[in-house]
mmCIF file with all atom_site columns, C-alpha atoms in Angstrom:
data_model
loop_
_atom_site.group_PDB
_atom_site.id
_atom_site.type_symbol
_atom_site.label_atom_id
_atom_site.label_alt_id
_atom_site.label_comp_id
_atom_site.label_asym_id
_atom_site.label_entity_id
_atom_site.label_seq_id
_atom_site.pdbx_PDB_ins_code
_atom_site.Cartn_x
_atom_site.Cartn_y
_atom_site.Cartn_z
_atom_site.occupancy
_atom_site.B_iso_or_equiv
_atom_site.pdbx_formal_charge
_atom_site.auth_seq_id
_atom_site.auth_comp_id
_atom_site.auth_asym_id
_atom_site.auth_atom_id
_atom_site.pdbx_PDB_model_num
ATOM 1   C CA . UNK A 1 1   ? 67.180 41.389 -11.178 1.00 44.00 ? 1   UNK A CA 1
ATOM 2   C CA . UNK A 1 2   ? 66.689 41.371 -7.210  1.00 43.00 ? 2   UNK A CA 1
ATOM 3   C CA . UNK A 1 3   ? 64.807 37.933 -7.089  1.00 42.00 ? 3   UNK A CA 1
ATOM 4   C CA . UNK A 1 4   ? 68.050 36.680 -9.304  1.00 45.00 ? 4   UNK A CA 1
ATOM 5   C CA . UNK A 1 5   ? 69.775 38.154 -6.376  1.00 45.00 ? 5   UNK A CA 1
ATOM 6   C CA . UNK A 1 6   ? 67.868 36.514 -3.711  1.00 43.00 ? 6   UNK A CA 1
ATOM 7   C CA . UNK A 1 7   ? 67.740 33.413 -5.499  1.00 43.00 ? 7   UNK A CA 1
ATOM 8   C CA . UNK A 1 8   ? 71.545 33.377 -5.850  1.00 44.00 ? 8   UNK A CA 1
ATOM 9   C CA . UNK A 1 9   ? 71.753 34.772 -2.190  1.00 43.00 ? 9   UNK A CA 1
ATOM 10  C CA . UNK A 1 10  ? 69.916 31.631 -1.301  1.00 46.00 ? 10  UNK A CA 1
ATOM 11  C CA . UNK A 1 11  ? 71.702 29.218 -3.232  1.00 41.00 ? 11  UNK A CA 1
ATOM 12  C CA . UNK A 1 12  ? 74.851 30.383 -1.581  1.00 44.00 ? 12  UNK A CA 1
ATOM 13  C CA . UNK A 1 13  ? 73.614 30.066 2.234   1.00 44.00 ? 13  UNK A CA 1
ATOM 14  C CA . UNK A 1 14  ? 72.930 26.464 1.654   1.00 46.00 ? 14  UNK A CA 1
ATOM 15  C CA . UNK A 1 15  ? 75.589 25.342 0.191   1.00 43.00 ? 15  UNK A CA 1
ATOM 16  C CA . UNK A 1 16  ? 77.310 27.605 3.077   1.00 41.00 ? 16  UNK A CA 1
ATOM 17  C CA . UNK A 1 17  ? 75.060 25.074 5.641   1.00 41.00 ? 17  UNK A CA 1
ATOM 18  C CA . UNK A 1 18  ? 75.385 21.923 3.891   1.00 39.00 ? 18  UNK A CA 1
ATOM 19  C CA . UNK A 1 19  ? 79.260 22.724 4.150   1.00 40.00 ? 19  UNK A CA 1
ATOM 20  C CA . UNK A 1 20  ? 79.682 24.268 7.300   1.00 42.00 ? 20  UNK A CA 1
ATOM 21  C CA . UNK A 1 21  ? 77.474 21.268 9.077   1.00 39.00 ? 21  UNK A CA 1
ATOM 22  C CA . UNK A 1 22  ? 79.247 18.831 7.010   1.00 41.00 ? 22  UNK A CA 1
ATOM 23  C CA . UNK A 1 23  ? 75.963 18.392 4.573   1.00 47.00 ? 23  UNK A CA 1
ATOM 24  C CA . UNK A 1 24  ? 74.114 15.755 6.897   1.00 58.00 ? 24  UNK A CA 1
ATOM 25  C CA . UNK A 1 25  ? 74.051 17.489 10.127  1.00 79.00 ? 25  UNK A CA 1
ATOM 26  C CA . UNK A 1 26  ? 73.455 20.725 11.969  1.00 84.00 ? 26  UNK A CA 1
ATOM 27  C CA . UNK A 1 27  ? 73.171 21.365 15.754  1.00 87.00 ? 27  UNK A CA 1
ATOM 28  C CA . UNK A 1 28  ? 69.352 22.973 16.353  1.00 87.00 ? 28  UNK A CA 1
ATOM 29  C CA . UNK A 1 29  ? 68.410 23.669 19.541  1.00 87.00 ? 29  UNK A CA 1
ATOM 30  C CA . UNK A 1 30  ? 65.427 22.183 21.046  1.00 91.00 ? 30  UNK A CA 1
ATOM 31  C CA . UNK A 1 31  ? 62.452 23.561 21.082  1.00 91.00 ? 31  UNK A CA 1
ATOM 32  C CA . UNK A 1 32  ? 61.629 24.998 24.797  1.00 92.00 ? 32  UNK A CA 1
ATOM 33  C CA . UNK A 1 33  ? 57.270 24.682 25.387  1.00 93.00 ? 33  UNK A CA 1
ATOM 34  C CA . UNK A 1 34  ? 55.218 21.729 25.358  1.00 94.00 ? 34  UNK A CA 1
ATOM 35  C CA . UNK A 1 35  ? 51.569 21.420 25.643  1.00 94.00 ? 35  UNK A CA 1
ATOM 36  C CA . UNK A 1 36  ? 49.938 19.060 28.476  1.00 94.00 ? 36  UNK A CA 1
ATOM 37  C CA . UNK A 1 37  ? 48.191 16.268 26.979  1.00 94.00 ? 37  UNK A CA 1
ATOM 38  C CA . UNK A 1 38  ? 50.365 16.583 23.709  1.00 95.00 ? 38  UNK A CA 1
ATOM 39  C CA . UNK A 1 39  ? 53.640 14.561 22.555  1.00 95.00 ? 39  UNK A CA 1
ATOM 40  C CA . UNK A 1 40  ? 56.526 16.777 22.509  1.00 96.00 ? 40  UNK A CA 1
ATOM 41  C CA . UNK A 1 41  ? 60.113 16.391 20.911  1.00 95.00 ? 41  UNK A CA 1
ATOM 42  C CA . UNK A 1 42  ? 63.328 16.852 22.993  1.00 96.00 ? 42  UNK A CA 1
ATOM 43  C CA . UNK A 1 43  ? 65.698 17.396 20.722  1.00 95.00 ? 43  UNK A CA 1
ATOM 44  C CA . UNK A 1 44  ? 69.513 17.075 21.017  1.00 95.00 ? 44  UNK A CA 1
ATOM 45  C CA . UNK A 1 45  ? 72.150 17.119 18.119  1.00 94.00 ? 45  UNK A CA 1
ATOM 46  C CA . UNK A 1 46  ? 76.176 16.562 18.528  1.00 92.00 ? 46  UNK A CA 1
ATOM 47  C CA . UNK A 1 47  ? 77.523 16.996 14.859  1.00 91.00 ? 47  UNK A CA 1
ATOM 48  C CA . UNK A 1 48  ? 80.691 14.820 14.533  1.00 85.00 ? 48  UNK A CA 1
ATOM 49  C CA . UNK A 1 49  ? 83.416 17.121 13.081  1.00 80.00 ? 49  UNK A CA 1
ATOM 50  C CA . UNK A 1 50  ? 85.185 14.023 11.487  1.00 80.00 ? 50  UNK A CA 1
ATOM 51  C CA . UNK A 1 51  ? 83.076 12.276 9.139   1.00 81.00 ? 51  UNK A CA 1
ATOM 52  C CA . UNK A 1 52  ? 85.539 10.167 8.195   1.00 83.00 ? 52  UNK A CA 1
ATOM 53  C CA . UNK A 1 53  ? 85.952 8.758  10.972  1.00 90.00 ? 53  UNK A CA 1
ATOM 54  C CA . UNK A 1 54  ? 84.392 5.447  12.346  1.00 92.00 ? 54  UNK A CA 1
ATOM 55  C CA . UNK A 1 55  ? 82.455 6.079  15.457  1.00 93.00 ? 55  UNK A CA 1
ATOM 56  C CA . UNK A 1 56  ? 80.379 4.983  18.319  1.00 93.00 ? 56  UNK A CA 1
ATOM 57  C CA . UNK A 1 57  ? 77.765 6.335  20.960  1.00 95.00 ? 57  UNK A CA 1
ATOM 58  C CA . UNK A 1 58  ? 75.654 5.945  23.852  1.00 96.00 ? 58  UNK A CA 1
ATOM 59  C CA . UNK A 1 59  ? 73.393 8.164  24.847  1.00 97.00 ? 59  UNK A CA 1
ATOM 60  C CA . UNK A 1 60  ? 71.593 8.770  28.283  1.00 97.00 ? 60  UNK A CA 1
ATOM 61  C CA . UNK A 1 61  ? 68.717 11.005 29.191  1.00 97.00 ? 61  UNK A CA 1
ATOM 62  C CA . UNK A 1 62  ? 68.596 12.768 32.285  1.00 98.00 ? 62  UNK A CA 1
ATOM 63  C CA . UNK A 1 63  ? 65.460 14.708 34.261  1.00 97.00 ? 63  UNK A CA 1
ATOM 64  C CA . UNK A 1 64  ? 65.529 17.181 37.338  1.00 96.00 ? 64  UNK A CA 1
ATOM 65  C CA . UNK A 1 65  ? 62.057 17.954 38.203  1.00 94.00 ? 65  UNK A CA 1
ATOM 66  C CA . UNK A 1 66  ? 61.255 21.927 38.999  1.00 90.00 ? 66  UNK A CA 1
ATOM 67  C CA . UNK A 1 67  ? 60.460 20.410 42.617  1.00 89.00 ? 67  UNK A CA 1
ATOM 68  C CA . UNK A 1 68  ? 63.739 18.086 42.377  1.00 92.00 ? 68  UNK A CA 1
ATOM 69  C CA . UNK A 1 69  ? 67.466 18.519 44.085  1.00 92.00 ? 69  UNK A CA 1
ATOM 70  C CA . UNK A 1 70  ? 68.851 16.136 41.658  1.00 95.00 ? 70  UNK A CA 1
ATOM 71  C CA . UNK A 1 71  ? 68.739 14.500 37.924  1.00 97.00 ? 71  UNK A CA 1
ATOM 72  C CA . UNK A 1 72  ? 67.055 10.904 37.494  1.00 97.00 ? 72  UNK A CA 1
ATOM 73  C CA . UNK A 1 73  ? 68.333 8.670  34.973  1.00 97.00 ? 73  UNK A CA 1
ATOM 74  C CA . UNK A 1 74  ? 65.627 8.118  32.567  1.00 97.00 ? 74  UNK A CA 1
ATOM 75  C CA . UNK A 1 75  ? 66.344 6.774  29.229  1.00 97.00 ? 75  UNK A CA 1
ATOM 76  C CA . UNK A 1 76  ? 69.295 5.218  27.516  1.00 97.00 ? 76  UNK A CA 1
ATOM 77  C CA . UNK A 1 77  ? 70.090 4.637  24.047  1.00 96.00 ? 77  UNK A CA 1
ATOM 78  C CA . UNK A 1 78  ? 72.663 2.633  22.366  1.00 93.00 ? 78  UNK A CA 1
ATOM 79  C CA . UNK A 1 79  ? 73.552 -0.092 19.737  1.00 89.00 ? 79  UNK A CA 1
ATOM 80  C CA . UNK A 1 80  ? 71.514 -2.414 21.448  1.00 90.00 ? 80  UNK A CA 1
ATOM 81  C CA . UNK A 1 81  ? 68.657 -0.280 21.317  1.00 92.00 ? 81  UNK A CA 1
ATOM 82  C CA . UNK A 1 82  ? 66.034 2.126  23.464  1.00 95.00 ? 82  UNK A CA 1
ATOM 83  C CA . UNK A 1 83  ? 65.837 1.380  27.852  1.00 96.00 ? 83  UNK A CA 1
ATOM 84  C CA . UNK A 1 84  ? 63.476 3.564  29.628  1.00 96.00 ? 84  UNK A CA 1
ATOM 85  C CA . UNK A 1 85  ? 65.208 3.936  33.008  1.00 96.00 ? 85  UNK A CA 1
ATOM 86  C CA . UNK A 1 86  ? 62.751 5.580  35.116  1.00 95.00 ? 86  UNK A CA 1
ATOM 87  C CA . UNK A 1 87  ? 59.082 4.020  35.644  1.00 93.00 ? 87  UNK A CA 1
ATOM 88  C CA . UNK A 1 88  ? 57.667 7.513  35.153  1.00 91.00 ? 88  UNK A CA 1
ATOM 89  C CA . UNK A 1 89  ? 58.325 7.714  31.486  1.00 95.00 ? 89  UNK A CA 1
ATOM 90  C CA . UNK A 1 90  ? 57.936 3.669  31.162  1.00 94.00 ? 90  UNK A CA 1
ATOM 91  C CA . UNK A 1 91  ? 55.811 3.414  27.343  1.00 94.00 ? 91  UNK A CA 1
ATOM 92  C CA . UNK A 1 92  ? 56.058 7.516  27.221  1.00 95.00 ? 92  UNK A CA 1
ATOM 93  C CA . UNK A 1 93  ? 59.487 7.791  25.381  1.00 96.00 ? 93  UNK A CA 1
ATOM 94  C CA . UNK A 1 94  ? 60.088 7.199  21.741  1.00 96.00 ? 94  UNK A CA 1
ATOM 95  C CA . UNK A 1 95  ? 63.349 7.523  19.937  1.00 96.00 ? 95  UNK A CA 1
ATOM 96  C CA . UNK A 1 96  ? 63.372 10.032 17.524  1.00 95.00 ? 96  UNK A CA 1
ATOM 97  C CA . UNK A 1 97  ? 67.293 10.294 16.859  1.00 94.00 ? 97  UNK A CA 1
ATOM 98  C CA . UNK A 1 98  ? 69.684 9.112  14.311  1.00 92.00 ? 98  UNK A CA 1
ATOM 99  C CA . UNK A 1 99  ? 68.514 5.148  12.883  1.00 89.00 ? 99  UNK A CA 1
ATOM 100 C CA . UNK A 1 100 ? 70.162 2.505  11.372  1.00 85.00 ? 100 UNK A CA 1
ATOM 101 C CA . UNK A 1 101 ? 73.394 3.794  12.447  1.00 87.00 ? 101 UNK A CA 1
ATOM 102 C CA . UNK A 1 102 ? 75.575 3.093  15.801  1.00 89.00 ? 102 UNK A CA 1
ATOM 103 C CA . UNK A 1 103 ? 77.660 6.676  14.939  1.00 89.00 ? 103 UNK A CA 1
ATOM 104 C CA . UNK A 1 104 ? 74.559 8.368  16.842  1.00 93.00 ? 104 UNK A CA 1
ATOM 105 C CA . UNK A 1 105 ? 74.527 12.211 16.238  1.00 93.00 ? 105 UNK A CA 1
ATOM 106 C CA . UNK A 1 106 ? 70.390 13.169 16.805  1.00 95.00 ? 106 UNK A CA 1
ATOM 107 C CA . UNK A 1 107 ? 69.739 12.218 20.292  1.00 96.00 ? 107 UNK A CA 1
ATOM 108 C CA . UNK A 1 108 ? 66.386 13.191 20.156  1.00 96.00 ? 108 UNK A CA 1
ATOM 109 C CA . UNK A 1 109 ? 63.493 11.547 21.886  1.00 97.00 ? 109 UNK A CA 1
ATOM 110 C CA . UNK A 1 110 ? 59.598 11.685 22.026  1.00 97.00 ? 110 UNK A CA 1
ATOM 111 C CA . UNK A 1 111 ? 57.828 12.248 24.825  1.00 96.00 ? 111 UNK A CA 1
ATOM 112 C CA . UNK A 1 112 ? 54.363 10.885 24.762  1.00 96.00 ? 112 UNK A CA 1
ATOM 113 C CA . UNK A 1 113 ? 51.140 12.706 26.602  1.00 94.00 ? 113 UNK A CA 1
ATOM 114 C CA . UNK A 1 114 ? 53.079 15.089 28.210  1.00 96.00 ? 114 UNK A CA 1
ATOM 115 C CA . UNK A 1 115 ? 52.203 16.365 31.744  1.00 94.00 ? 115 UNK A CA 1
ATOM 116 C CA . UNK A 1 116 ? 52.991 19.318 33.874  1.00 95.00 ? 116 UNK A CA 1
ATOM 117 C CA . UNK A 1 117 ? 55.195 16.923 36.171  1.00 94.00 ? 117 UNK A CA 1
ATOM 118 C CA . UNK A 1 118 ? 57.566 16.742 32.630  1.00 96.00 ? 118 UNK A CA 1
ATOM 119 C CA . UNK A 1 119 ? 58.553 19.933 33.340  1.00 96.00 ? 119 UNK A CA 1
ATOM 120 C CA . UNK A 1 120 ? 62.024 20.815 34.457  1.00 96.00 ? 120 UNK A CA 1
ATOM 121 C CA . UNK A 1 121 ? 65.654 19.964 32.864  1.00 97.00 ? 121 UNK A CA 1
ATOM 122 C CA . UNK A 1 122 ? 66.457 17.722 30.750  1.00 97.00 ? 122 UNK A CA 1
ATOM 123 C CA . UNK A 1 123 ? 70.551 16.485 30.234  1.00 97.00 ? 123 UNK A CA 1
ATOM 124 C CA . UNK A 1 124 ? 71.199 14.740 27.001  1.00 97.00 ? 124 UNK A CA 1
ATOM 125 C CA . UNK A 1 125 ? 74.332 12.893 27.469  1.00 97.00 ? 125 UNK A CA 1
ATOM 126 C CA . UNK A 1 126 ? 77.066 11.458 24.536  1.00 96.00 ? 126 UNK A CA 1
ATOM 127 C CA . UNK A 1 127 ? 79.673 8.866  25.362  1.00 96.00 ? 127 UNK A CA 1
ATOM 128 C CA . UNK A 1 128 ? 81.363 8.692  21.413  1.00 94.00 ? 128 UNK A CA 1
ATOM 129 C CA . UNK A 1 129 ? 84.248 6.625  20.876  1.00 94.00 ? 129 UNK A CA 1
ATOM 130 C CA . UNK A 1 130 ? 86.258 7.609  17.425  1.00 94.00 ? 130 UNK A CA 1
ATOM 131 C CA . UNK A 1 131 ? 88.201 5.015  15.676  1.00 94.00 ? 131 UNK A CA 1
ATOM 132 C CA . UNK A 1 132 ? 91.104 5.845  14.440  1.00 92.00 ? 132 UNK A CA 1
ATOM 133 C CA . UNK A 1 133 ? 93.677 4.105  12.920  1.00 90.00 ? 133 UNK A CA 1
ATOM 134 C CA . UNK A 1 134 ? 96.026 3.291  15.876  1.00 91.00 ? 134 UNK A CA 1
ATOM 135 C CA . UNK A 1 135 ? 94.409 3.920  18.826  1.00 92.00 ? 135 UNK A CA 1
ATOM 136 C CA . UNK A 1 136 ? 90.482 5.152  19.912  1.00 94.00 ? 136 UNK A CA 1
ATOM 137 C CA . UNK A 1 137 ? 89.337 8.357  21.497  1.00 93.00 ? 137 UNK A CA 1
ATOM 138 C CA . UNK A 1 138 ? 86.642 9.256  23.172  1.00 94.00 ? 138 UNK A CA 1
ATOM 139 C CA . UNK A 1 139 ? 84.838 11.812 23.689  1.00 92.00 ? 139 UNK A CA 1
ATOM 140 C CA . UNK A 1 140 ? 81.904 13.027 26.152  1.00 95.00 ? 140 UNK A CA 1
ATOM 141 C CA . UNK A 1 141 ? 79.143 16.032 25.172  1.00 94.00 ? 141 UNK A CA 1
ATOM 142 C CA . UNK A 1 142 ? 76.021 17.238 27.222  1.00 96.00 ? 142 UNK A CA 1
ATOM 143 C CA . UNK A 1 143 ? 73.387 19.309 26.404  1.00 95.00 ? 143 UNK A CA 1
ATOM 144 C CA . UNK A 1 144 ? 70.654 20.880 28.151  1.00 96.00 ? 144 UNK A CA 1
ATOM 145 C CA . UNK A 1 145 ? 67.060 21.375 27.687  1.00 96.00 ? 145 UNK A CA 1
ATOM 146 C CA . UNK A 1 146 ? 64.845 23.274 30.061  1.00 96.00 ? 146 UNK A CA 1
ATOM 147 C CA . UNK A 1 147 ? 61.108 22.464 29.467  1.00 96.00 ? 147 UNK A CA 1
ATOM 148 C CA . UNK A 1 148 ? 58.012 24.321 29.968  1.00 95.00 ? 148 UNK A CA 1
ATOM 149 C CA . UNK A 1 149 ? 54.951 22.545 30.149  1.00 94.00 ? 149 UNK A CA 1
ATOM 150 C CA . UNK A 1 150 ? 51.698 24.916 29.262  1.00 94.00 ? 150 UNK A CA 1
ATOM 151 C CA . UNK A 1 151 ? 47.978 23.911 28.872  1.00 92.00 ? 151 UNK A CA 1
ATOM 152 C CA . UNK A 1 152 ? 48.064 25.477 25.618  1.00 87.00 ? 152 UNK A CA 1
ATOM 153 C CA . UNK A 1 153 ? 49.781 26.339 22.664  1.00 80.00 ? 153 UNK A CA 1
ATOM 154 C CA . UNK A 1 154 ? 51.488 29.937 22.777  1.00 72.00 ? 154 UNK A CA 1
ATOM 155 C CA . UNK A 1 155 ? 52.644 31.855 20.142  1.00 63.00 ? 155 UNK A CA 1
ATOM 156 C CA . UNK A 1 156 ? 56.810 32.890 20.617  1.00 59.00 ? 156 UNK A CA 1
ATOM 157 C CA . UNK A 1 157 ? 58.294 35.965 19.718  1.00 48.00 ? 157 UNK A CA 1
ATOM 158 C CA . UNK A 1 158 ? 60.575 33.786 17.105  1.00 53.00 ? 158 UNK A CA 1
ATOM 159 C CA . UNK A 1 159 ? 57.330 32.835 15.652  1.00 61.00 ? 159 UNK A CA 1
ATOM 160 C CA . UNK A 1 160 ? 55.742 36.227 15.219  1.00 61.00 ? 160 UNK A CA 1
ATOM 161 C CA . UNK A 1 161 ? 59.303 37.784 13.871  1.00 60.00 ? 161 UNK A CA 1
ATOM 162 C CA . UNK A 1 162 ? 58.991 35.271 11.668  1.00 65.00 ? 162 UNK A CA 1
ATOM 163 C CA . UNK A 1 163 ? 55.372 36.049 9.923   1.00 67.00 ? 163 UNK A CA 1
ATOM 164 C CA . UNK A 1 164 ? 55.572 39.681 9.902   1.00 72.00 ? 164 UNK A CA 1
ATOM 165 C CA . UNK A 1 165 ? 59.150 39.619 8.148   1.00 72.00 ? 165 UNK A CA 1
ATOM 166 C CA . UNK A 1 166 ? 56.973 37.198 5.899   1.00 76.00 ? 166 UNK A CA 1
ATOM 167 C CA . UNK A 1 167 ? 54.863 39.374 4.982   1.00 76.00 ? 167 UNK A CA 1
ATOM 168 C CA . UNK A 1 168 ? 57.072 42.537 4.919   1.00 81.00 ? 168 UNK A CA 1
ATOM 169 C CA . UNK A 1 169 ? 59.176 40.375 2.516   1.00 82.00 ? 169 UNK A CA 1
ATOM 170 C CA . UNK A 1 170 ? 55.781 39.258 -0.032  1.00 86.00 ? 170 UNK A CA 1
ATOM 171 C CA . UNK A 1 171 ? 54.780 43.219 0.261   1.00 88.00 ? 171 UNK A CA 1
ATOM 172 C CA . UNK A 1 172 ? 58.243 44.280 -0.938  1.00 82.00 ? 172 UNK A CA 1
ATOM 173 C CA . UNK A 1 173 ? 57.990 42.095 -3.701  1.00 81.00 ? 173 UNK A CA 1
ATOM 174 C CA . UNK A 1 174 ? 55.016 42.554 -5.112  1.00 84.00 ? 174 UNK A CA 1
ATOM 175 C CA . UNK A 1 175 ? 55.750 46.759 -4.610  1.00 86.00 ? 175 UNK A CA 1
ATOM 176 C CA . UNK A 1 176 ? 58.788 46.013 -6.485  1.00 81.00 ? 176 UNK A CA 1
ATOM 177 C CA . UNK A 1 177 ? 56.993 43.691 -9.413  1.00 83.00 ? 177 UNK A CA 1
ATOM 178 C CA . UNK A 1 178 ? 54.142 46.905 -9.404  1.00 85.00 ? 178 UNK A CA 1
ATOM 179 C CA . UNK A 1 179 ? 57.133 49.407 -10.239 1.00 90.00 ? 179 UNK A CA 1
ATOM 180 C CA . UNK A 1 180 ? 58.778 46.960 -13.267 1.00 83.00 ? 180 UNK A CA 1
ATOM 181 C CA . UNK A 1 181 ? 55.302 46.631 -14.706 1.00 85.00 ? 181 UNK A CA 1
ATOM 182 C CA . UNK A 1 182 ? 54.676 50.541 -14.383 1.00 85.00 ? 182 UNK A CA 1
ATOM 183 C CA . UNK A 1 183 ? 58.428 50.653 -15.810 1.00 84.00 ? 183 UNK A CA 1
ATOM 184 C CA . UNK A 1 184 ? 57.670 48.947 -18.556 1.00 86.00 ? 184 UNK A CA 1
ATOM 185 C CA . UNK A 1 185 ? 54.204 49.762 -19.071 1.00 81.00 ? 185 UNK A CA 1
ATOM 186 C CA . UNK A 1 186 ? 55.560 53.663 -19.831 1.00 81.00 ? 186 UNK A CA 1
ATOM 187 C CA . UNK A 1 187 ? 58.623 51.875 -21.508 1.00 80.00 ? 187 UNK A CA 1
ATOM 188 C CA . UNK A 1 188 ? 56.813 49.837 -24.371 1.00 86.00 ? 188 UNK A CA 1
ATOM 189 C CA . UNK A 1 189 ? 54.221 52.648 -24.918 1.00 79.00 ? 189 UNK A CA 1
ATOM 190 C CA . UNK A 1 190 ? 57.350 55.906 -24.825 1.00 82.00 ? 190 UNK A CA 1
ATOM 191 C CA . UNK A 1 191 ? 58.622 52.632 -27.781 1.00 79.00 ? 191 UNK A CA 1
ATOM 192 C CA . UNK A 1 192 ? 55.211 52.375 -29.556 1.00 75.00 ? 192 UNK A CA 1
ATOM 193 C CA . UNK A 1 193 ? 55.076 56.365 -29.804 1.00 77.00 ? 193 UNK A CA 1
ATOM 194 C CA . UNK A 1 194 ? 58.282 56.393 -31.177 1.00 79.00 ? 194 UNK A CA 1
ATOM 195 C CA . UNK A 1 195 ? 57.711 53.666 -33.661 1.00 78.00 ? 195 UNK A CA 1
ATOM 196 C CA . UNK A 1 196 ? 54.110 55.633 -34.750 1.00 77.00 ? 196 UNK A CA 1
ATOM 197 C CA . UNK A 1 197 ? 56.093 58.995 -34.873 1.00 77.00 ? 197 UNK A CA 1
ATOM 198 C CA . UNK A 1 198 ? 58.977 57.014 -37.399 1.00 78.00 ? 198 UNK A CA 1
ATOM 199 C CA . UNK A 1 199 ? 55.849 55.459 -39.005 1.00 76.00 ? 199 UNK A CA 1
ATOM 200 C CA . UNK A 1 200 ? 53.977 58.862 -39.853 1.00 74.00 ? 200 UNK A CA 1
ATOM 201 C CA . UNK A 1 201 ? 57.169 60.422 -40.723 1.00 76.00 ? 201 UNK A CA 1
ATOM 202 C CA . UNK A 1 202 ? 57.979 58.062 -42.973 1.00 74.00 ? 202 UNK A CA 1
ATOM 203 C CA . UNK A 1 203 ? 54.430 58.000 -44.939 1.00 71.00 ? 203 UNK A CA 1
ATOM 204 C CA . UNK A 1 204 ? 54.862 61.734 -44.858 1.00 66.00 ? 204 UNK A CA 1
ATOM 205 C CA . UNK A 1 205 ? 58.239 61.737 -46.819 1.00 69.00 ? 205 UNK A CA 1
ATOM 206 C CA . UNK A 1 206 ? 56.742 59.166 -49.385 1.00 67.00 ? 206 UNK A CA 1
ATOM 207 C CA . UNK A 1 207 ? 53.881 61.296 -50.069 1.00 68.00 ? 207 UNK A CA 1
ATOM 208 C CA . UNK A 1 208 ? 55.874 64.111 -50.221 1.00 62.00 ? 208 UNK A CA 1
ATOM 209 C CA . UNK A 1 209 ? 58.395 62.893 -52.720 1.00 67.00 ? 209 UNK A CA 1
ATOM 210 C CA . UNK A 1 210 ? 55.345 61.066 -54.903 1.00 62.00 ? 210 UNK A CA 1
ATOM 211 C CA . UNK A 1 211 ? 54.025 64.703 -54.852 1.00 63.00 ? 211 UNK A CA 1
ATOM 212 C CA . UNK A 1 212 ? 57.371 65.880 -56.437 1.00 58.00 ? 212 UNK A CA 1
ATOM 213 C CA . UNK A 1 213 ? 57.493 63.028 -58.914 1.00 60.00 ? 213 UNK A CA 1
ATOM 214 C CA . UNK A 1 214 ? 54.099 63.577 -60.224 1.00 59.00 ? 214 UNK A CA 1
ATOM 215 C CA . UNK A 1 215 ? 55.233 67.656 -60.217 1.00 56.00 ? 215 UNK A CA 1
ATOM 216 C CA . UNK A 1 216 ? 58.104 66.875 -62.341 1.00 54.00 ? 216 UNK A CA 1
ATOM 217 C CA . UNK A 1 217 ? 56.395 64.956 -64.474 1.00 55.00 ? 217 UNK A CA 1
ATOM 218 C CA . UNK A 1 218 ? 53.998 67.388 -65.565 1.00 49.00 ? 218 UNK A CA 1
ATOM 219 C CA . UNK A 1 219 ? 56.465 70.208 -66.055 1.00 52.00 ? 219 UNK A CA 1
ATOM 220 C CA . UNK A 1 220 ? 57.935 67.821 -67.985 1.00 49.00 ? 220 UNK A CA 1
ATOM 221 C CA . UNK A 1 221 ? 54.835 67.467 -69.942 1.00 50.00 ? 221 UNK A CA 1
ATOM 222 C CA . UNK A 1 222 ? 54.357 70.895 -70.762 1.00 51.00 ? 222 UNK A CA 1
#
């Protein structure tokens, strides 16, 4: 009964998501710590709230050094495709965002054999125009990503929540599927007792009223 539950419970959230983020897209912040000599996502999501509507975007990357006083245009990204802006991420930037589409809702980018210099804040940038029947809108977002560069991978405290609620989670289970088998280990053999109890009585009365029979009959007899 309470994996029916949690299946159900489960069933319900997504379908919860899938609504909620309009079932193709949900806004997930970036992860925050790279590793020097790695690649590394940068991730950025604006969810359109009208799907039905026709839209455009451009997006530009921004990057303010730790050491810096302002941001440096590095990367923009539009229907004509990917231009690396800054010579300091020239053939170290991938897209990694939405494809095939000019309605441009995953911003993200790639950043190849990241450094310690990469580290510092990032500004993700949308320029959307909506088209709508009589007249356009448009519409601006940033978001903001500040990046840690590390020599190696570390372990967050998301990440460790994460494992022991794991394994608090398989634990419960598996104390719970103990219990039902004890349950109905005691259950089927409290039933088989019963049924050898019926059984025995039963043979008893038969015997007994065979005995009577053949009693009777010999009175009878006499």
């Amino acid at each position: 009964m309470a994996v029916s539950h949690i299946l159900i419970f489960s069933v319900l959230c997504n379908m919860f998501a899938l609504y909620h983020c309009r079932g193709a897209c949900a806004e997930v912040a970036s992860d925050t710590e790279a590793v020097a000599g790695l690649g590394f996502k940068l991730g950025c999501i604006s969810c359109k709230r009208r799907t039905e509507v026709d839209a455009t975007a451009t997006v530009e990357w921004h990057f303010k050094g730790d050491r810096d006083q302002d941001f440096v245009h590095i990367y923009t990204y539009n229907e004509e495709g990917a231009t690396i802006e800054d010579e300091h991420f020239v053939d170290r930037v991938d897209w990694n965002g939405s494809k095939r589409s000019n309605d441009i809702q995953d911003a993200s980018i790639y950043l190849l054999n990241v450094t310690f210099n990469d580290s510092g804040t990032y500004s993700c940038y949308f320029k959307r125009i909506l088209f709508y029947t009589n007249y356009e809108h448009t519409a601006t977002i940033t978001k903001v990503v500040r990046l840690t560069v590390v020599p190696k991978a570390t372990r967050g405290t998301a990440s460790i929540v994460s494992e022991v609620m794991m394994y608090v989670t398989i634990i419960g289970l598996q104390v719970w599927l103990f219990i039902e088998m004890v349950y109905c280990y005691k259950k089927i053999s409290t039933a088989g007792e019963e049924a050898l109890r019926e059984a025995a009585n039963a043979e008893y009365l038969a015997i007994a009223s065979e005995s009577k029979d053949n009693c009777a009959g010999v009175q009878v007899g006499e």
